[in-house]
Tab-separated table of C-alpha atoms in Angstrom:
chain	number	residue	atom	x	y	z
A	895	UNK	CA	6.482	179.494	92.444
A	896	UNK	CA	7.753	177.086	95.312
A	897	UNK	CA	11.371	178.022	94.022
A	898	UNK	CA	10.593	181.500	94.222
A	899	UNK	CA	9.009	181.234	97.433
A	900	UNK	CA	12.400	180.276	98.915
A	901	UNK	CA	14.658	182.775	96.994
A	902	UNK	CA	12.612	185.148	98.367
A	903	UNK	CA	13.004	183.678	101.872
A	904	UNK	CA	16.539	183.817	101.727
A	905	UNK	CA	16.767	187.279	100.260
A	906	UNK	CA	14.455	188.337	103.282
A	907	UNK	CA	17.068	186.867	105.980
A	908	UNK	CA	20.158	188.220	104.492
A	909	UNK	CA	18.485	191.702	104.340
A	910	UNK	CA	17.472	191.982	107.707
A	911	UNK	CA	20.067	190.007	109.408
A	912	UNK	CA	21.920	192.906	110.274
A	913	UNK	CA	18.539	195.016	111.293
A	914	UNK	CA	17.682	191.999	113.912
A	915	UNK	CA	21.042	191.472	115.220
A	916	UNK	CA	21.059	195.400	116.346
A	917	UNK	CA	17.559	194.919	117.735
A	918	UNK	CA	18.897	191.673	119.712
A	919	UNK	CA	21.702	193.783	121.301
A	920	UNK	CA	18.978	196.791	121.769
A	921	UNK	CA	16.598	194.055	123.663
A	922	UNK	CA	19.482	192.942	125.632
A	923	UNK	CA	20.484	196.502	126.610
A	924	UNK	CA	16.917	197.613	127.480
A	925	UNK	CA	16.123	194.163	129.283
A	926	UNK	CA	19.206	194.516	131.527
A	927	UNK	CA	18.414	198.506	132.273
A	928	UNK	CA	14.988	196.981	133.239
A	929	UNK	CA	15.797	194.351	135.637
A	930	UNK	CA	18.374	196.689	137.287
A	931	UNK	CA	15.981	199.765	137.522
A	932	UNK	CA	15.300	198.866	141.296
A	933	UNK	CA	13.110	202.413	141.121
A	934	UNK	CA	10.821	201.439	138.657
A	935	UNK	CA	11.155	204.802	137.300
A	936	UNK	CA	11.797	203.929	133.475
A	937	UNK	CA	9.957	200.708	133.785
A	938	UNK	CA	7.049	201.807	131.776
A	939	UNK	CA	8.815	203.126	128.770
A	940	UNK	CA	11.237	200.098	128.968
A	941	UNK	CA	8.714	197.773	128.513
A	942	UNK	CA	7.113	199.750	125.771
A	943	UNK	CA	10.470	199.079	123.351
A	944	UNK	CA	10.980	195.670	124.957
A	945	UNK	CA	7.187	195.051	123.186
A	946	UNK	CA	7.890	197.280	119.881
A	947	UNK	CA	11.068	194.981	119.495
A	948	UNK	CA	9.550	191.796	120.340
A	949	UNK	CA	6.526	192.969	117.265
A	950	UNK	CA	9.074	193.255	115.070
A	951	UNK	CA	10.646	189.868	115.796
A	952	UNK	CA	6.694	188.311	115.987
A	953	UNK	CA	6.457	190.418	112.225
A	954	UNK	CA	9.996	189.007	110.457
A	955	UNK	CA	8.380	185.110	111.751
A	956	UNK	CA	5.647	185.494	110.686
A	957	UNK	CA	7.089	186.866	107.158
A	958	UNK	CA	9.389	184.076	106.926
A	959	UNK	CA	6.761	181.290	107.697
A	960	UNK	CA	5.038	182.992	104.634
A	961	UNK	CA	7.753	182.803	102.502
A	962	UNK	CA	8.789	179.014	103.590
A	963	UNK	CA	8.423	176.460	100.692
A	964	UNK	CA	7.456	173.512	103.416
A	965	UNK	CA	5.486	175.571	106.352
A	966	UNK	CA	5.656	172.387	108.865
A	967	UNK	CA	9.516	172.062	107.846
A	968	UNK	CA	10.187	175.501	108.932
A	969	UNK	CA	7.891	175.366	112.090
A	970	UNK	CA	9.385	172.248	113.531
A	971	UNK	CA	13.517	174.002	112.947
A	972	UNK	CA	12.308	177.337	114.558
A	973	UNK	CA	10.150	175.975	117.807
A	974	UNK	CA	12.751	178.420	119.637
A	975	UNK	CA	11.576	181.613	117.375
A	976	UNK	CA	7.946	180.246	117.900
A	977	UNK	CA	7.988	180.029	121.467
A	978	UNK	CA	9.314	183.170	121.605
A	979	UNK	CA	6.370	184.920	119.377
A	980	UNK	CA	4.044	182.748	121.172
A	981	UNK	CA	5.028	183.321	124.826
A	982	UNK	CA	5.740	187.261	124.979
A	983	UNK	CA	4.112	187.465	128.603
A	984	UNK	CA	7.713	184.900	129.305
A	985	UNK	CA	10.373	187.237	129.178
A	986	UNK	CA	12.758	184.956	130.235
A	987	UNK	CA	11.972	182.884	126.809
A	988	UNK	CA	12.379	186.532	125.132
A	989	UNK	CA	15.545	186.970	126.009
A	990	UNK	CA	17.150	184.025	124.821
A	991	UNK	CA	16.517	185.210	121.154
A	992	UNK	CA	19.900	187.265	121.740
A	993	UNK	CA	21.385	184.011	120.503
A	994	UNK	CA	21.409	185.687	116.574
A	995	UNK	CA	24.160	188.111	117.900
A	996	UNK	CA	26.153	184.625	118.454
A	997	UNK	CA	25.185	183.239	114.892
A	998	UNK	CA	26.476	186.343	112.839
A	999	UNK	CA	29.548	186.461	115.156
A	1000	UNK	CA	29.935	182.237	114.529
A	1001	UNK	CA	29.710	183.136	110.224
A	1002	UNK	CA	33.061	184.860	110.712
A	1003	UNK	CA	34.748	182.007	111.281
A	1004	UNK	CA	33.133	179.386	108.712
A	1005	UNK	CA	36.620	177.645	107.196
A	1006	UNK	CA	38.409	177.583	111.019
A	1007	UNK	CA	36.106	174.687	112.035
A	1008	UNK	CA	38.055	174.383	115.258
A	1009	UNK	CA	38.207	178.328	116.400
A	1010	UNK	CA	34.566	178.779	115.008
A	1011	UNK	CA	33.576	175.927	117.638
A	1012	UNK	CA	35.705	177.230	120.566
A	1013	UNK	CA	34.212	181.066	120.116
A	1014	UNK	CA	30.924	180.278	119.451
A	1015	UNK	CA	30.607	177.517	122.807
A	1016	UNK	CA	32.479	180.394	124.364
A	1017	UNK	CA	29.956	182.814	123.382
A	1018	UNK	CA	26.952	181.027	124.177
A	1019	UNK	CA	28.228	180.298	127.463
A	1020	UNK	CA	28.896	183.972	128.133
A	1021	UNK	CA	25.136	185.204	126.573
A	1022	UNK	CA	23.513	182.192	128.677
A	1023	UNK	CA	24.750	183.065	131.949
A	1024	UNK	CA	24.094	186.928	131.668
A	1025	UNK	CA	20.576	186.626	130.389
A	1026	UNK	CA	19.702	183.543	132.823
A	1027	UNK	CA	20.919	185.624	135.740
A	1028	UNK	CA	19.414	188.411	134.717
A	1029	UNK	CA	16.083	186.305	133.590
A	1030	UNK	CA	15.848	184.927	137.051
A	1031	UNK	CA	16.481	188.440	139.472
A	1032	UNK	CA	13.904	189.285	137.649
A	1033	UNK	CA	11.583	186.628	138.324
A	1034	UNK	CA	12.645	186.413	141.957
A	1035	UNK	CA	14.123	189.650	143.619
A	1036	UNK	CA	10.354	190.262	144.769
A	1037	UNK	CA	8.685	186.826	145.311
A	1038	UNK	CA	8.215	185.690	148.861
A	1039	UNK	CA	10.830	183.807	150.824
A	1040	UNK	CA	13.018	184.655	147.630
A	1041	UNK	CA	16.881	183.870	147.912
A	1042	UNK	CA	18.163	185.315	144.871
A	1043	UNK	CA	17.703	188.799	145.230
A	1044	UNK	CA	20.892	190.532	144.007
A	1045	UNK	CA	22.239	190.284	140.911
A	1046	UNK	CA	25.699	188.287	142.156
A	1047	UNK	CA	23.076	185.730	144.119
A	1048	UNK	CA	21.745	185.537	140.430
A	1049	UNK	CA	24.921	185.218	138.722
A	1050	UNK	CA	26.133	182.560	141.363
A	1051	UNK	CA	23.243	180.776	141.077
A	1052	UNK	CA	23.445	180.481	137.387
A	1053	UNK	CA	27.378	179.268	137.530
A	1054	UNK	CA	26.367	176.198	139.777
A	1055	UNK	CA	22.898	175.504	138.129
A	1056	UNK	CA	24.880	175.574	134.390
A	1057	UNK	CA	27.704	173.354	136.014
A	1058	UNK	CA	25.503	171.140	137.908
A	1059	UNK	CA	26.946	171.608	140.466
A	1060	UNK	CA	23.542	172.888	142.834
A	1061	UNK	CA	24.537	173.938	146.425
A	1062	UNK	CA	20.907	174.684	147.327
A	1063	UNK	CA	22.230	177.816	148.891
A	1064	UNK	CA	20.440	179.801	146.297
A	1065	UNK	CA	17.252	178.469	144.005
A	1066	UNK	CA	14.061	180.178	142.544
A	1067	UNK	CA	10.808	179.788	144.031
A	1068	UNK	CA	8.758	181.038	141.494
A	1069	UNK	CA	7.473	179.588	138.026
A	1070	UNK	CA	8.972	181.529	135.665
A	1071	UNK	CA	12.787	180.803	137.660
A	1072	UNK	CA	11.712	177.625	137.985
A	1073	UNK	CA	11.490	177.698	134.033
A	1074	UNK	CA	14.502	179.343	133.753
A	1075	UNK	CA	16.646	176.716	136.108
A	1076	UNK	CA	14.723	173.942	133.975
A	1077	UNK	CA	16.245	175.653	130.576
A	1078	UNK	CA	19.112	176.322	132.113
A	1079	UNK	CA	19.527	173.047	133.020
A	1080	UNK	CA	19.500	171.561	129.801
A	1081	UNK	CA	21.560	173.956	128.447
A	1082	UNK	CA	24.336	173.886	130.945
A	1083	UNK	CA	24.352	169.562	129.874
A	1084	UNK	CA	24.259	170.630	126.230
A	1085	UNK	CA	26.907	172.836	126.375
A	1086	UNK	CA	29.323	170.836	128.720
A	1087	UNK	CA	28.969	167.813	125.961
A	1088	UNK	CA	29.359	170.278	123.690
A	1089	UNK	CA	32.850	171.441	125.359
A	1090	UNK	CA	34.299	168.045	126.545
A	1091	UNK	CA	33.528	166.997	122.786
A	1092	UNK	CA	36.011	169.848	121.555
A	1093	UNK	CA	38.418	169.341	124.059
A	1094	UNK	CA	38.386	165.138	123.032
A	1095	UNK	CA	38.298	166.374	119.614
A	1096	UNK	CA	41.095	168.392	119.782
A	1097	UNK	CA	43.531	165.936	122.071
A	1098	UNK	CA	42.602	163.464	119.207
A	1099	UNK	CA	44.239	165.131	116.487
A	1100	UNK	CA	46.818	166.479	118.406
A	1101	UNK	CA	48.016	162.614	119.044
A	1102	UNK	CA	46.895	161.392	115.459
A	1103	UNK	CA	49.224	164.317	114.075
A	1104	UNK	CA	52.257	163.282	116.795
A	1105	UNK	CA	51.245	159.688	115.160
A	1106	UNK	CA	51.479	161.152	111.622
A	1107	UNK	CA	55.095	162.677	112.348
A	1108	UNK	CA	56.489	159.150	114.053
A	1109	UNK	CA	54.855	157.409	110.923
A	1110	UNK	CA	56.875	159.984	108.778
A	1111	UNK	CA	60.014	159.739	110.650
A	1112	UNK	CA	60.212	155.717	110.283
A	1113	UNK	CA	59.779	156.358	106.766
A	1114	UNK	CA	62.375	158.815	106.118
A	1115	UNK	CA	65.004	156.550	108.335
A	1116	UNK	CA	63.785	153.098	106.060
A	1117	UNK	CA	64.703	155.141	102.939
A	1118	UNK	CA	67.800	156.203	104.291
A	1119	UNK	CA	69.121	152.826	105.267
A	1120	UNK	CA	67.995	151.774	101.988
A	1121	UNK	CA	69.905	154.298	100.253
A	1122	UNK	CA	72.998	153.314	102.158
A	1123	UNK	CA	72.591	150.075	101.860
A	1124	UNK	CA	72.392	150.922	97.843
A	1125	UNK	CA	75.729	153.133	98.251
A	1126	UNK	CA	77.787	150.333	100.504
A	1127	UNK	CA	76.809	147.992	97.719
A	1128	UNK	CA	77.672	150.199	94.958
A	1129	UNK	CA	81.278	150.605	96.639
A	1130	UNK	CA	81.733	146.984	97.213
A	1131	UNK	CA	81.328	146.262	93.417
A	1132	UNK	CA	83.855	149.266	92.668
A	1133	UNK	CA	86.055	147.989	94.988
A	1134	UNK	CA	85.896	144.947	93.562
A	1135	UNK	CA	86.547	145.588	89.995
């Protein structure tokens, strides 16, 4: 039963992969159309699919939690998924969930180890500065004694906060972009380890294969002068006799 239990969980994924990776990009498309509706005229119906998606991703959790073999397994490996059933009032949690769109795009690339790393850091970085500039105009544009008000004040303040680098020109004074610097934060750390690692990585085996090549080189020239060492001794003795 526990077997089938988890066949059935991974038959569930594979068949709506596809479904939730269209209603990631859909979420991303409507949040964005949101946050730069400075009208408010489609605000309402907006957030009416923003809420019908966001069911659908509470309804595929909640399906999958079912299906899990070990239940407190599978909650403590999707906290991210949780908090983002948990916490719809948080947009700016919602939005991160856009991060599938980077997980089918990373399966393309499964025996390049190397270029699956570099796209899918690359990716990541790309997604996480979008939605955390978006996340936080929207969080800020109308708060008092607000400094990030435009979307390039949001996407500048996102490139320094990632980099932590911080002029203090720019920051959020309210909770949720508070929240959003704090995850931001952590990301940005993550993902610069994540991108000096490949970059060390990568110098590493460049040298060990330069190393290789040298090692291969000396061996090549040792079995030459062996074999003319072989041949000079060969014509002394015929030379001799």
């Amino acid at each position: 039963m526990l077997q089938s239990n988890e066949a059935r969980l991974e038959r569930w994924e594979k068949k709506v992969e596809w479904p939730l990776t269209a209603l990631a990009v859909l979420f991303l498309v409507v949040y964005a159309w949101q946050v730069f509706d400075d009208d408010g005229v489609m605000h309402f119906p907006l957030e009416i699919v923003l809420w019908l998606v966001w069911a659908v991703f509470a309804a595929d959790y909640v399906t999958r939690l079912t299906l899990a073999q070990n239940k407190v397994q599978f909650l403590k490996t999707h906290l991210f998924d949780l908090a983002a059933v948990v916490l719809p009032m948080v947009r700016q949690l919602r939005v991160f969930r856009l991060i599938t769109v980077l997980t089918l795009l990373n399966k393309k690339f499964q025996d390049k180890i190397r270029q699956r790393v570099s796209i899918y850091v690359g990716g990541v970085t790309v997604l996480v500065v979008f939605c955390a500039s978006l996340a936080v105009l929207d969080a800020e544009r109308h708060a008092e004694g607000a400094s990030i008000t435009t979307f390039g004040d949001a996407l500048w303040w996102t490139l320094t906060t990632m980099s932590t680098v911080g002029y203090g020109d720019h920051y959020p004074v309210t909770v949720e972009g508070r929240l959003v610097a704090g995850l931001l934060m952590v990301g940005g750390i993550a993902l610069l380890g994540v991108i000096t690692g490949t970059i060390a990585s990568w110098l590493v085996e460049k040298l060990r294969g330069v190393e290789e090549a040298e090692l291969e080189t000396a061996k090549e020239l040792r079995n030459l002068r062996a074999e003319i060492a072989e041949l000079r001794a060969e014509l002394k003795t015929r030379s001799s006799s």
